[in-house]
Amino acid sequence: MSMDMTTVGDTGLLDTLQHEVAVFARRAEQTRLGGVGQVRNSMDRAAYLLLNRLDKEGPMGVKALAASMGIDSSTVTRQVAPLVDTGLVKRTSHPEDGRAVVLQLSPRGQSRLDEVRSSRRQLMAELTHDWAPEEREEFCTLLTRFNSALSARQATQGVPVDESQPNS
């Protein structure tokens, strides 16, 4: 859906916004927003997002995990394989259908996810140390809203939303 720039707001402001989003994307990719200390850059985005989803939503099959992340099953299968190989995710049989596979966070995966979250939380604290709590909250609200708008736009255009890819 195309909008007349004058109905959206000042074109200068929109130019600044698109530029700052591009700079943010580049810097986020360069630093990987990995955190601080030894944990920094120790978990790629795909692994983090998959482990985080399993932690928040609990054990699930590949198809359910793919659907909840807005990506296809083959992508989940490819991305979860090294997580299983390194013991961060366990594959088990579905309790009601032994043919189906259920993925779940292993104790080791939970521990690594906790470490990475802590490191990333520390980085966010450092980057926003001079922000008021209300500014942090507003930034989270606006960034969440922006990400939701991007996801909705991709969904209406039939583009899979792969949260683990750099250009998403």
mmCIF file of C-alpha atoms in Angstrom:
data_model
loop_
_atom_site.group_PDB
_atom_site.id
_atom_site.type_symbol
_atom_site.label_atom_id
_atom_site.label_comp_id
_atom_site.label_asym_id
_atom_site.label_seq_id
_atom_site.Cartn_x
_atom_site.Cartn_y
_atom_site.Cartn_z
ATOM 1 C CA MET A 1 0.000 0.000 0.000
ATOM 2 C CA SER A 2 1.580 3.253 -1.131
ATOM 3 C CA MET A 3 1.164 6.353 0.992
ATOM 4 C CA ASP A 4 1.584 9.951 -0.029
ATOM 5 C CA MET A 5 4.655 11.201 1.848
ATOM 6 C CA THR A 6 2.830 14.357 2.876
ATOM 7 C CA THR A 7 0.189 12.327 4.734
ATOM 8 C CA VAL A 8 2.832 10.369 6.616
ATOM 9 C CA GLY A 9 4.919 13.332 7.721
ATOM 10 C CA ASP A 10 7.952 15.343 6.849
ATOM 11 C CA THR A 11 10.055 13.695 4.129
ATOM 12 C CA GLY A 12 13.210 14.873 5.905
ATOM 13 C CA LEU A 13 12.145 13.001 9.011
ATOM 14 C CA LEU A 14 11.383 9.887 6.951
ATOM 15 C CA ASP A 15 14.765 10.169 5.240
ATOM 16 C CA THR A 16 16.428 10.360 8.650
ATOM 17 C CA LEU A 17 14.377 7.396 9.880
ATOM 18 C CA GLN A 18 15.265 5.158 6.922
ATOM 19 C CA HIS A 19 18.930 6.130 7.268
ATOM 20 C CA GLU A 20 19.020 5.425 11.012
ATOM 21 C CA VAL A 21 17.306 2.054 10.482
ATOM 22 C CA ALA A 22 19.948 1.173 7.868
ATOM 23 C CA VAL A 23 22.759 2.225 10.221
ATOM 24 C CA PHE A 24 21.161 0.263 13.067
ATOM 25 C CA ALA A 25 20.908 -2.865 10.895
ATOM 26 C CA ARG A 26 24.544 -2.579 9.865
ATOM 27 C CA ARG A 27 25.811 -1.965 13.404
ATOM 28 C CA ALA A 28 23.631 -4.722 14.826
ATOM 29 C CA GLU A 29 25.038 -7.145 12.272
ATOM 30 C CA GLN A 30 28.610 -5.982 12.913
ATOM 31 C CA THR A 31 28.342 -6.347 16.680
ATOM 32 C CA ARG A 32 25.680 -9.053 16.438
ATOM 33 C CA LEU A 33 24.331 -7.386 19.593
ATOM 34 C CA GLY A 34 25.963 -10.392 21.199
ATOM 35 C CA GLY A 35 26.569 -9.021 24.621
ATOM 36 C CA VAL A 36 29.735 -8.464 26.579
ATOM 37 C CA GLY A 37 32.622 -10.524 27.896
ATOM 38 C CA GLN A 38 33.362 -14.069 26.791
ATOM 39 C CA VAL A 39 29.729 -14.719 25.866
ATOM 40 C CA ARG A 40 29.796 -11.958 23.221
ATOM 41 C CA ASN A 41 29.194 -13.297 19.699
ATOM 42 C CA SER A 42 29.036 -16.834 21.050
ATOM 43 C CA MET A 43 25.566 -17.610 19.710
ATOM 44 C CA ASP A 44 24.294 -16.737 16.269
ATOM 45 C CA ARG A 45 20.942 -15.087 15.738
ATOM 46 C CA ALA A 46 19.203 -18.211 14.392
ATOM 47 C CA ALA A 47 20.264 -20.287 17.400
ATOM 48 C CA TYR A 48 19.285 -17.557 19.846
ATOM 49 C CA LEU A 49 15.839 -17.088 18.341
ATOM 50 C CA LEU A 50 15.143 -20.842 18.174
ATOM 51 C CA LEU A 51 16.302 -21.480 21.746
ATOM 52 C CA ASN A 52 14.394 -18.457 22.978
ATOM 53 C CA ARG A 53 11.201 -19.655 21.275
ATOM 54 C CA LEU A 54 11.528 -23.161 22.739
ATOM 55 C CA ASP A 55 12.114 -21.642 26.167
ATOM 56 C CA LYS A 56 9.093 -19.350 25.956
ATOM 57 C CA GLU A 57 6.665 -21.782 24.287
ATOM 58 C CA GLY A 58 7.925 -25.156 25.471
ATOM 59 C CA PRO A 59 8.598 -28.367 23.561
ATOM 60 C CA MET A 60 7.082 -28.574 20.082
ATOM 61 C CA GLY A 61 7.401 -30.215 16.725
ATOM 62 C CA VAL A 62 9.316 -28.816 13.784
ATOM 63 C CA LYS A 63 6.153 -27.675 11.995
ATOM 64 C CA ALA A 64 4.803 -25.897 15.072
ATOM 65 C CA LEU A 65 8.148 -24.233 15.712
ATOM 66 C CA ALA A 66 8.379 -23.127 12.082
ATOM 67 C CA ALA A 67 4.836 -21.744 12.172
ATOM 68 C CA SER A 68 5.426 -19.880 15.428
ATOM 69 C CA MET A 69 8.532 -18.246 13.946
ATOM 70 C CA GLY A 70 7.007 -17.567 10.532
ATOM 71 C CA ILE A 71 9.610 -19.634 8.661
ATOM 72 C CA ASP A 72 9.421 -22.908 6.767
ATOM 73 C CA SER A 73 10.040 -26.332 8.263
ATOM 74 C CA SER A 74 13.131 -27.001 6.167
ATOM 75 C CA THR A 75 14.760 -23.862 7.570
ATOM 76 C CA VAL A 76 13.980 -24.947 11.134
ATOM 77 C CA THR A 77 15.311 -28.440 10.426
ATOM 78 C CA ARG A 78 18.544 -27.008 9.015
ATOM 79 C CA GLN A 79 18.977 -24.513 11.861
ATOM 80 C CA VAL A 80 18.134 -26.907 14.679
ATOM 81 C CA ALA A 81 20.520 -29.687 13.521
ATOM 82 C CA PRO A 82 23.676 -28.066 14.959
ATOM 83 C CA LEU A 83 21.769 -27.268 18.161
ATOM 84 C CA VAL A 84 20.962 -30.950 18.553
ATOM 85 C CA ASP A 85 24.534 -31.928 17.653
ATOM 86 C CA THR A 86 25.934 -29.637 20.354
ATOM 87 C CA GLY A 87 23.408 -30.780 22.961
ATOM 88 C CA LEU A 88 21.495 -27.509 23.248
ATOM 89 C CA VAL A 89 18.248 -29.030 21.952
ATOM 90 C CA LYS A 90 16.885 -32.528 22.499
ATOM 91 C CA ARG A 91 14.835 -34.461 19.963
ATOM 92 C CA THR A 92 12.312 -36.766 21.565
ATOM 93 C CA SER A 93 9.343 -38.762 20.362
ATOM 94 C CA HIS A 94 5.934 -37.182 20.690
ATOM 95 C CA PRO A 95 4.184 -38.760 23.714
ATOM 96 C CA GLU A 96 0.974 -39.456 21.738
ATOM 97 C CA ASP A 97 2.483 -40.153 18.301
ATOM 98 C CA GLY A 98 5.831 -41.902 18.539
ATOM 99 C CA ARG A 99 6.534 -41.173 14.859
ATOM 100 C CA ALA A 100 6.511 -37.410 15.414
ATOM 101 C CA VAL A 101 9.577 -35.591 16.741
ATOM 102 C CA VAL A 102 9.381 -33.015 19.502
ATOM 103 C CA LEU A 103 12.134 -30.450 20.022
ATOM 104 C CA GLN A 104 12.880 -29.148 23.471
ATOM 105 C CA LEU A 105 15.516 -27.098 25.181
ATOM 106 C CA SER A 106 18.040 -29.326 26.979
ATOM 107 C CA PRO A 107 19.394 -28.351 30.403
ATOM 108 C CA ARG A 108 22.637 -27.398 28.631
ATOM 109 C CA GLY A 109 20.635 -25.302 26.137
ATOM 110 C CA GLN A 110 18.805 -23.561 28.975
ATOM 111 C CA SER A 111 22.096 -22.779 30.678
ATOM 112 C CA ARG A 112 23.658 -21.349 27.476
ATOM 113 C CA LEU A 113 20.528 -19.345 26.715
ATOM 114 C CA ASP A 114 20.576 -17.913 30.237
ATOM 115 C CA GLU A 115 24.261 -16.938 29.818
ATOM 116 C CA VAL A 116 23.645 -15.261 26.479
ATOM 117 C CA ARG A 117 20.557 -13.448 27.737
ATOM 118 C CA SER A 118 22.493 -12.161 30.733
ATOM 119 C CA SER A 119 25.330 -10.948 28.512
ATOM 120 C CA ARG A 120 22.922 -9.262 26.103
ATOM 121 C CA ARG A 121 21.015 -7.718 29.007
ATOM 122 C CA GLN A 122 24.301 -6.282 30.296
ATOM 123 C CA LEU A 123 25.051 -4.839 26.846
ATOM 124 C CA MET A 124 21.603 -3.210 26.688
ATOM 125 C CA ALA A 125 22.178 -1.757 30.161
ATOM 126 C CA GLU A 126 25.543 -0.322 29.060
ATOM 127 C CA LEU A 127 24.162 1.146 25.830
ATOM 128 C CA THR A 128 21.232 2.789 27.598
ATOM 129 C CA HIS A 129 22.851 3.582 30.966
ATOM 130 C CA ASP A 130 22.074 7.281 30.631
ATOM 131 C CA TRP A 131 18.468 6.777 29.493
ATOM 132 C CA ALA A 132 15.573 7.321 31.834
ATOM 133 C CA PRO A 133 13.482 4.201 32.537
ATOM 134 C CA GLU A 134 10.631 5.806 30.579
ATOM 135 C CA GLU A 135 12.923 6.240 27.555
ATOM 136 C CA ARG A 136 13.914 2.565 27.650
ATOM 137 C CA GLU A 137 10.266 1.577 27.877
ATOM 138 C CA GLU A 138 9.259 3.885 25.020
ATOM 139 C CA PHE A 139 12.113 2.605 22.840
ATOM 140 C CA CYS A 140 11.005 -1.005 23.479
ATOM 141 C CA THR A 141 7.409 -0.094 22.675
ATOM 142 C CA LEU A 142 8.337 1.674 19.443
ATOM 143 C CA LEU A 143 10.833 -0.983 18.328
ATOM 144 C CA THR A 144 8.264 -3.723 18.987
ATOM 145 C CA ARG A 145 5.672 -1.759 17.038
ATOM 146 C CA PHE A 146 8.144 -1.217 14.160
ATOM 147 C CA ASN A 147 9.042 -4.939 14.047
ATOM 148 C CA SER A 148 5.343 -5.850 14.105
ATOM 149 C CA ALA A 149 4.669 -3.507 11.195
ATOM 150 C CA LEU A 150 7.527 -5.094 9.220
ATOM 151 C CA SER A 151 6.191 -8.589 9.960
ATOM 152 C CA ALA A 152 2.653 -7.615 9.005
ATOM 153 C CA ARG A 153 3.876 -6.067 5.755
ATOM 154 C CA GLN A 154 5.829 -9.201 4.877
ATOM 155 C CA ALA A 155 2.836 -11.388 5.699
ATOM 156 C CA THR A 156 0.511 -9.389 3.442
ATOM 157 C CA GLN A 157 3.031 -9.687 0.615
ATOM 158 C CA GLY A 158 3.357 -13.442 1.108
ATOM 159 C CA VAL A 159 6.995 -13.191 2.158
ATOM 160 C CA PRO A 160 8.045 -15.634 4.893
ATOM 161 C CA VAL A 161 9.206 -13.839 8.013
ATOM 162 C CA ASP A 162 12.515 -15.436 8.941
ATOM 163 C CA GLU A 163 13.589 -13.782 12.171
ATOM 164 C CA SER A 164 16.971 -15.431 11.992
ATOM 165 C CA GLN A 165 18.118 -13.979 8.672
ATOM 166 C CA PRO A 166 20.061 -10.697 8.478
ATOM 167 C CA ASN A 167 17.674 -9.005 6.056
ATOM 168 C CA SER A 168 14.525 -9.650 8.051
#
